Coordinates of C-alpha atoms and ligand atoms in Angstrom, one line a residue:
X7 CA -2.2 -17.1 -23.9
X8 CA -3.6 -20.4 -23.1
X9 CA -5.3 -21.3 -19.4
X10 CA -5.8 -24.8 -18.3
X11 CA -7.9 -24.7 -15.0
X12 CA -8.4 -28.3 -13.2
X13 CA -11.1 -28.7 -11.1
X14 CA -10.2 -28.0 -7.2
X15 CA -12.2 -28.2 -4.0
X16 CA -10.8 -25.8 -1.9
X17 CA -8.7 -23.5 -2.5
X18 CA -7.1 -20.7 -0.4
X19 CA -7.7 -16.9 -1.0
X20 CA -4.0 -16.3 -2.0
X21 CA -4.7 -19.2 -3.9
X22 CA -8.4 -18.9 -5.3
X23 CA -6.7 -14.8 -6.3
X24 CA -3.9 -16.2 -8.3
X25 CA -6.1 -18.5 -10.3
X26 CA -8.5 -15.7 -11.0
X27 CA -5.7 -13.1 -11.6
X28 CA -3.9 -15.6 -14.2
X29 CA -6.8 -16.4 -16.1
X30 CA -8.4 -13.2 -17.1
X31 CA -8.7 -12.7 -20.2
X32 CA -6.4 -10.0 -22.0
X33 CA -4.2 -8.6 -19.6
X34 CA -2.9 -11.4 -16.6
X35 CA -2.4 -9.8 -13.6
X36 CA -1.6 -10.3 -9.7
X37 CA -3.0 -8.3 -6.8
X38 CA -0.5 -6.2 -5.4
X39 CA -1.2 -7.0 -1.4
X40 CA 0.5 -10.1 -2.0
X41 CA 4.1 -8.8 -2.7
X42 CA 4.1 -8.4 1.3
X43 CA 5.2 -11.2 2.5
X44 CA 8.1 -11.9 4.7
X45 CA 10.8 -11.3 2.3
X46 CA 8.8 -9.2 0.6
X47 CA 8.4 -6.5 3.6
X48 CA 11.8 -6.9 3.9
X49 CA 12.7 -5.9 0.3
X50 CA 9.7 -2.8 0.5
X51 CA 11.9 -1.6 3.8
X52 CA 15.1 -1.7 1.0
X53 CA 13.5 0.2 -1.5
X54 CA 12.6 3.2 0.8
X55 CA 16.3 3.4 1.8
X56 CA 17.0 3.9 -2.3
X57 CA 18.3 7.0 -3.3
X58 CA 16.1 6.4 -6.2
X59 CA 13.0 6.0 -4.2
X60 CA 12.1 9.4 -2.2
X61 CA 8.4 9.1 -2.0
X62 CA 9.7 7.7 2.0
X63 CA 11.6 10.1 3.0
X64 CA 9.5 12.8 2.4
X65 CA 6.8 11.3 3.6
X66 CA 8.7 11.4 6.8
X67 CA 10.1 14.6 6.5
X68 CA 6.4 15.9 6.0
X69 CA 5.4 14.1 9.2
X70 CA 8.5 15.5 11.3
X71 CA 8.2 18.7 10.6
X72 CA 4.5 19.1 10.8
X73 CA 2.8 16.6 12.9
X74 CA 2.7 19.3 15.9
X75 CA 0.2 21.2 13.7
X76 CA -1.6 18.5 12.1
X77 CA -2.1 17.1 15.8
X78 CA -3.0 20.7 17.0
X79 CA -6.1 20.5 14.4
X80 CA -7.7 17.5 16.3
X81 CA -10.3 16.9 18.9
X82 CA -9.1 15.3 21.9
X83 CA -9.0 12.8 23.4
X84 CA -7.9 11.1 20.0
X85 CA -6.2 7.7 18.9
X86 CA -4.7 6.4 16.3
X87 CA -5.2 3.8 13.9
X88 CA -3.0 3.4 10.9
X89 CA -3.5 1.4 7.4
X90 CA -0.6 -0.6 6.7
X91 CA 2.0 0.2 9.2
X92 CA 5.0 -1.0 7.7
X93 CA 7.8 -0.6 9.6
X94 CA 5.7 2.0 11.8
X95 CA 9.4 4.1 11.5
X96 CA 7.3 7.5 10.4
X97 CA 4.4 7.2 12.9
X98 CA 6.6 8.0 15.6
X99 CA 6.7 11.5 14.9
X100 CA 3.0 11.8 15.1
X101 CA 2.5 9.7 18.1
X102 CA 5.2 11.7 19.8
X103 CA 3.3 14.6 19.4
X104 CA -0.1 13.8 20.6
X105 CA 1.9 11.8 23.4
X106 CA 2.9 15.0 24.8
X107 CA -0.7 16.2 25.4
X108 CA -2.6 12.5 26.3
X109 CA -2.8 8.8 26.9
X110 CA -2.9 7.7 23.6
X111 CA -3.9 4.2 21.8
X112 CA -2.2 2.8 18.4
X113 CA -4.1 0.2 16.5
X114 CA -1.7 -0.7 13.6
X115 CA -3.7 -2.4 10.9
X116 CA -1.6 -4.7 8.9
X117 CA -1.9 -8.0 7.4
X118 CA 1.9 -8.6 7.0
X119 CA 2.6 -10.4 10.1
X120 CA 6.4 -9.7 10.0
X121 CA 5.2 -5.6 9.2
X122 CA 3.3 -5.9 12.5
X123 CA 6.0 -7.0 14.5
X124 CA 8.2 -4.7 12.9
X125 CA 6.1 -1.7 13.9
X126 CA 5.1 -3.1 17.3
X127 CA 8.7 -3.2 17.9
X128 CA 9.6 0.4 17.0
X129 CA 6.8 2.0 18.4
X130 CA 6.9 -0.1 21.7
X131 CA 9.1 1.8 23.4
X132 CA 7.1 5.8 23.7
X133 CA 5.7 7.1 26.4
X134 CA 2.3 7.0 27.2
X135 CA 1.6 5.1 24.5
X136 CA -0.4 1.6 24.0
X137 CA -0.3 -0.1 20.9
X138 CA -3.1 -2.8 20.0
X139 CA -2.2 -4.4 16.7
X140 CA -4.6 -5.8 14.2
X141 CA -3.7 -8.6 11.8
X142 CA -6.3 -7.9 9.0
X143 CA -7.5 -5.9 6.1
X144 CA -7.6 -2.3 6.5
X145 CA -11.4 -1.5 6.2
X146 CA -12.2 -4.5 8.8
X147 CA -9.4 -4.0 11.2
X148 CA -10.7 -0.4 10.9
X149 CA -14.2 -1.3 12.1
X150 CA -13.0 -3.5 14.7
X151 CA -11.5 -0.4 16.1
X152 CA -14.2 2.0 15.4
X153 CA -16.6 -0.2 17.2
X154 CA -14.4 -0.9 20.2
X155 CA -13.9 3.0 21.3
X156 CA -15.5 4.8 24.2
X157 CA -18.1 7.3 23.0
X158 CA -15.9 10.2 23.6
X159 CA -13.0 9.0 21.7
X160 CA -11.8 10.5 18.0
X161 CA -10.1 8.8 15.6
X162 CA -7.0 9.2 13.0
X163 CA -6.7 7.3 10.7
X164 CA -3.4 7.4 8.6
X165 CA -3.3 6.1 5.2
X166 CA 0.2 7.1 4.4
X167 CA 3.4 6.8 2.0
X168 CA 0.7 6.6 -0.9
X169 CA -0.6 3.6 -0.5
X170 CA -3.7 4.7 -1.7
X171 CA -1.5 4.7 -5.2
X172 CA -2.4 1.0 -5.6
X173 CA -5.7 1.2 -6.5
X174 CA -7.4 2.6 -9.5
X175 CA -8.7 6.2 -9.0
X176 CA -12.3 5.0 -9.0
X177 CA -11.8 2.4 -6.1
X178 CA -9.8 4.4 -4.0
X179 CA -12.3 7.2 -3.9
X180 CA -14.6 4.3 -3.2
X181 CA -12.4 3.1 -0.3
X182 CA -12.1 6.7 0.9
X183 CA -16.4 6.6 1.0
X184 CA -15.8 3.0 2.7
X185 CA -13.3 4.8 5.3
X186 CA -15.8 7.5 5.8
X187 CA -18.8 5.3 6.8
X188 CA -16.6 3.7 9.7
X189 CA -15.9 7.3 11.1
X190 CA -18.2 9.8 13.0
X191 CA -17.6 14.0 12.9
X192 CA -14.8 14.8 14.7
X193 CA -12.5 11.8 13.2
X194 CA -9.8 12.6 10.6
X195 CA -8.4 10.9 7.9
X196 CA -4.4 12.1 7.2
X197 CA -3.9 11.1 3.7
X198 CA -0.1 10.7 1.8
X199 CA -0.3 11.1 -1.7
X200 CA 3.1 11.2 -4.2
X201 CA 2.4 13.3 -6.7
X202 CA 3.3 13.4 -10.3
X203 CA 7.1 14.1 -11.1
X204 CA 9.2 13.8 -14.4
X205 CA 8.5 10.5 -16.0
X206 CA 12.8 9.5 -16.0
X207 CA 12.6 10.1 -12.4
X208 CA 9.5 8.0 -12.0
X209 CA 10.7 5.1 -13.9
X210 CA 13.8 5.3 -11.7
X211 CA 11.6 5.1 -8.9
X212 CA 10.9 1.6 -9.3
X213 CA 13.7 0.2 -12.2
X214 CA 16.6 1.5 -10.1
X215 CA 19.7 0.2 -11.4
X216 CA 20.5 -1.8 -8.2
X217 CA 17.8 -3.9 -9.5
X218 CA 15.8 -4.2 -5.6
X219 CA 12.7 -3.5 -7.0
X220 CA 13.4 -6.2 -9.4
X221 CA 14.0 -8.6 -6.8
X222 CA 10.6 -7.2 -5.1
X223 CA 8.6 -8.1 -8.2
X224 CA 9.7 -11.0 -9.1
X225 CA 9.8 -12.5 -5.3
X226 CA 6.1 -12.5 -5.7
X227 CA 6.7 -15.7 -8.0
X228 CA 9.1 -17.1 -5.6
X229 CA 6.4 -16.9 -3.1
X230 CA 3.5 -17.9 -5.2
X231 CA 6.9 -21.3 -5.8
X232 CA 6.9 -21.4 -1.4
X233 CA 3.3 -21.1 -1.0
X234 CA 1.6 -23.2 -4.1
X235 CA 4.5 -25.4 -4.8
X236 CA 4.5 -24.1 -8.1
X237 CA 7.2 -24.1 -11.0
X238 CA 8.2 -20.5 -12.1
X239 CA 11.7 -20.2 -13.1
X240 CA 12.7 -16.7 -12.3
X241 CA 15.4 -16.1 -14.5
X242 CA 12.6 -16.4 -17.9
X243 CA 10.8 -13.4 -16.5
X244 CA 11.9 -9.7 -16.4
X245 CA 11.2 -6.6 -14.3
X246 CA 9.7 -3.8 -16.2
X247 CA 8.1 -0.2 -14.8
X248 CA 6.2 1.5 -17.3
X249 CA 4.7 5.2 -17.1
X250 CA 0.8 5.2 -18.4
X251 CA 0.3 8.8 -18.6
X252 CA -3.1 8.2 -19.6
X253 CA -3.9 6.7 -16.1
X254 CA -1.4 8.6 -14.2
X255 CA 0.4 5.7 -12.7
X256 CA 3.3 3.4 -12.8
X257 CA 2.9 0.2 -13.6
X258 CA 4.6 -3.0 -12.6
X259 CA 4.9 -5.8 -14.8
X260 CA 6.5 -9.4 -15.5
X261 CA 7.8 -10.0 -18.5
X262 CA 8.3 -13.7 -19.8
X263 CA 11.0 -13.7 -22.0
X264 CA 10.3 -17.0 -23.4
X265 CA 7.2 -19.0 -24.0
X266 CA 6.7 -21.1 -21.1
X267 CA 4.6 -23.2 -19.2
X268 CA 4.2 -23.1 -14.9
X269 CA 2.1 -25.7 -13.2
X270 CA 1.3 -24.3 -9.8
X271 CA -0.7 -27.3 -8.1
X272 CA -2.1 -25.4 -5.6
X273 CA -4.5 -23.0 -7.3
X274 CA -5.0 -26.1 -9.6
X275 CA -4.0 -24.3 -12.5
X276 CA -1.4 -24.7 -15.7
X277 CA -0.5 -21.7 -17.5
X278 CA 1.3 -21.5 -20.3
X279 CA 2.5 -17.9 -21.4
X280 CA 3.5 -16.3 -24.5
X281 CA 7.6 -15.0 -25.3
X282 CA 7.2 -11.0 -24.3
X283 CA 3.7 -11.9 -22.5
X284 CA 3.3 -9.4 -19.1
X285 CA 2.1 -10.3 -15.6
X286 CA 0.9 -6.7 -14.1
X287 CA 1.5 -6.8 -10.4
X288 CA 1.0 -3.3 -9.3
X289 CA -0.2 0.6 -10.0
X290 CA 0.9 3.6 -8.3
X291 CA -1.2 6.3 -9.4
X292 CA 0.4 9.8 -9.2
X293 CA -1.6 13.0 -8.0
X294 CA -1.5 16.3 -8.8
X295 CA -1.5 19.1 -5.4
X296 CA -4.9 19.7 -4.4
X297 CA -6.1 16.6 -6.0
X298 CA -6.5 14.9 -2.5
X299 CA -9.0 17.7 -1.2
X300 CA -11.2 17.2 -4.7
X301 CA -11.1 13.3 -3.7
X302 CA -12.0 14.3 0.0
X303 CA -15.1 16.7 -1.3
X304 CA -16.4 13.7 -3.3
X305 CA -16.2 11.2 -0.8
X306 CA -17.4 13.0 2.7
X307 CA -14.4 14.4 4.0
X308 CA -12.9 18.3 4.0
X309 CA -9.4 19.0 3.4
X310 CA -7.9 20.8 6.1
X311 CA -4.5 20.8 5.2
X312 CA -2.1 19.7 2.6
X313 CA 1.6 20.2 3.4
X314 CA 3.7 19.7 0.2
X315 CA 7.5 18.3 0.0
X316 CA 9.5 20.6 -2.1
X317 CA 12.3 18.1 -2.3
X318 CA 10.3 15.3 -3.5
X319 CA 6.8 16.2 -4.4
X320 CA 4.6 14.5 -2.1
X321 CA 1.3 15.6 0.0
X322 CA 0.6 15.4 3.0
X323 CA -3.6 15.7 3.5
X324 CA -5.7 16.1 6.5
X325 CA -9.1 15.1 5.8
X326 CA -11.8 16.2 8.5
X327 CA -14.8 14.3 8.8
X328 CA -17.7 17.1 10.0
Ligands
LIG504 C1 4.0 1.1 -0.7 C2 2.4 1.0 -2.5 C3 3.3 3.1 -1.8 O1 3.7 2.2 -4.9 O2 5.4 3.3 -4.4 C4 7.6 0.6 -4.2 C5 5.2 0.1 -3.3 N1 6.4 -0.6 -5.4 N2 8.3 0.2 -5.3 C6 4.6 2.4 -4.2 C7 6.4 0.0 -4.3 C8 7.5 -0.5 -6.0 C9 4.8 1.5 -3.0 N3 3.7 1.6 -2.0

């Protein structure tokens, strides 16, 4: 409701986001990337163990029972580079596979430092395979990569679990054209998209009763407390996961139940928030089958395979650059 902003010098991106994020006009919100923090990734690895939450474990199942083929349909020699590794506890199953017919490189691109070591950890251990990691935003660490390779290397890229979920449909088409301009033909994009289920099982998805992704929201304020020194007190603000069907997605939100004030000192800002005022901290967007191969046609890739979880609707997409 009201915004105080004091002037400030420098100010860090986290911090320099916040400040932008809680002052907009309207709707307040918080960018998503920053629920990954130590405790954070720790909570996210929680959530995909939920019986609640299967968009993980058929994501995996997809990549277990199909990487063989998915690998057959690429060039070699070919490494791979993946957008947010996580844990890296899926990629195995794809890096296994190509293992068995090459040398092959893993560049995890990650900019959770406790992910990174996670995945390098996991992953350390296959045969034949190197792993370089790289602590920074996908579409640079992605260049980095690109630019390093021999001339007769390919590329796949995996952007999996539905990450691509957190941002609206307009800029992830645009990221997908961003992805596209870093690869050459011959390079392949595999793609994980959840797609769009019954709206109680959704909501369960992420408001399960065990209340984990509750603690995963609202741990962003107790990092923005660690990392700002600010003030929130935790127990005014709810969890809430809403269904937009309009947009397609999931929302996350923040609910003050009280009208409050928070100083946090390091994004020089004082906010004071209305009773039943929402902080949105993240989207999932849903897709329908087939959606990912009209995104690919739009944004310079072809669709060369979607494999589809019958347990848990999810897609699996292998996007050919040509
Ligand atoms: C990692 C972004 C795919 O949107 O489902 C899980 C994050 N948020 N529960 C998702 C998340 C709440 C997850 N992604």
């Amino acid at each position: 409701m009201l915004t105080q902003i004091l002037p400030l010098r420098h100010v860090s991106e986290f911090a320099a986001d916040v400040r932008a994020g809680l002052t907009k006009s309207g709707q307040r919100e918080l960018p998503s990337k920053y629920l990954y923090d130590e405790v954070g990734s720790a909570l996210f690895e929680a959530i995909c163990v939920l019986p609640e939450y299967g968009l993980t474990r058929a994501d995996a199942r997809l990549l277990q029972k199909h990487s063989g083929e998915i690998v057959g349909r690429l060039k070699s020699p070919v490494h791979v580079a993946e957008l947010g590794s996580g844990s890296g506890k899926k990629t195995r199953w794809i890096l296994e596979s190509l293992s068995q017919r090459q040398k092959t490189y893993y560049y995890p691109i990650e900019i959770s430092p406790s992910a990174l070591a996670a995945s390098e950890k996991e992953l350390g251990q296959i045969d034949l395979v190197t792993i370089v990691g790289y602590e920074q935003p996908y579409l640079e660490g992605l260049r980095a990569v690109a630019e390093e390779r021999a001339d007769a290397d390919h590329l796949l890229v995996l952007f999996l679990g539905s990450t691509i979920g957190n941002f609206d449909r307009d800029a992830g088409e645009e990221f997908l054209r961003n992805v596209r301009a870093i690869l050459r033909p011959g390079d392949a994009l595999l793609l994980g998209t959840d797609l769009e289920k019954s709206v109680a099982d959704q909501l369960l998805a992420y408001d399960d009763p065990a209340g984990v992704t509750a603690a995963f929201n609202l741990n962003l304020l107790s990092r923005i407390n660690r990392e700002l020194r600010a003030d929130f007190d935790l127990s005014c603000f709810r969890h809430e996961a809403r269904w937009n069907a309009e947009e397609r997605r999931i929302e996350m939100h923040l609910r003050s139940t009280r009208r409050q004030r928070v100083e946090i000192p390091a994004a020089g800002l004082r906010v004071i928030l209305a009773e039943g005022e929402t902080i949105w901290t993240e989207s999932s967007h849903k897709y329908r089958a087939g959606e990912a191969g009209e995104m690919a046609a739009r944004t310079g890739f072809r669709c060369d395979g979607e494999w589809i979880d019958q347990e848990w609707p999810f897609a699996q997409n292998l996007l050919m650059v040509e």
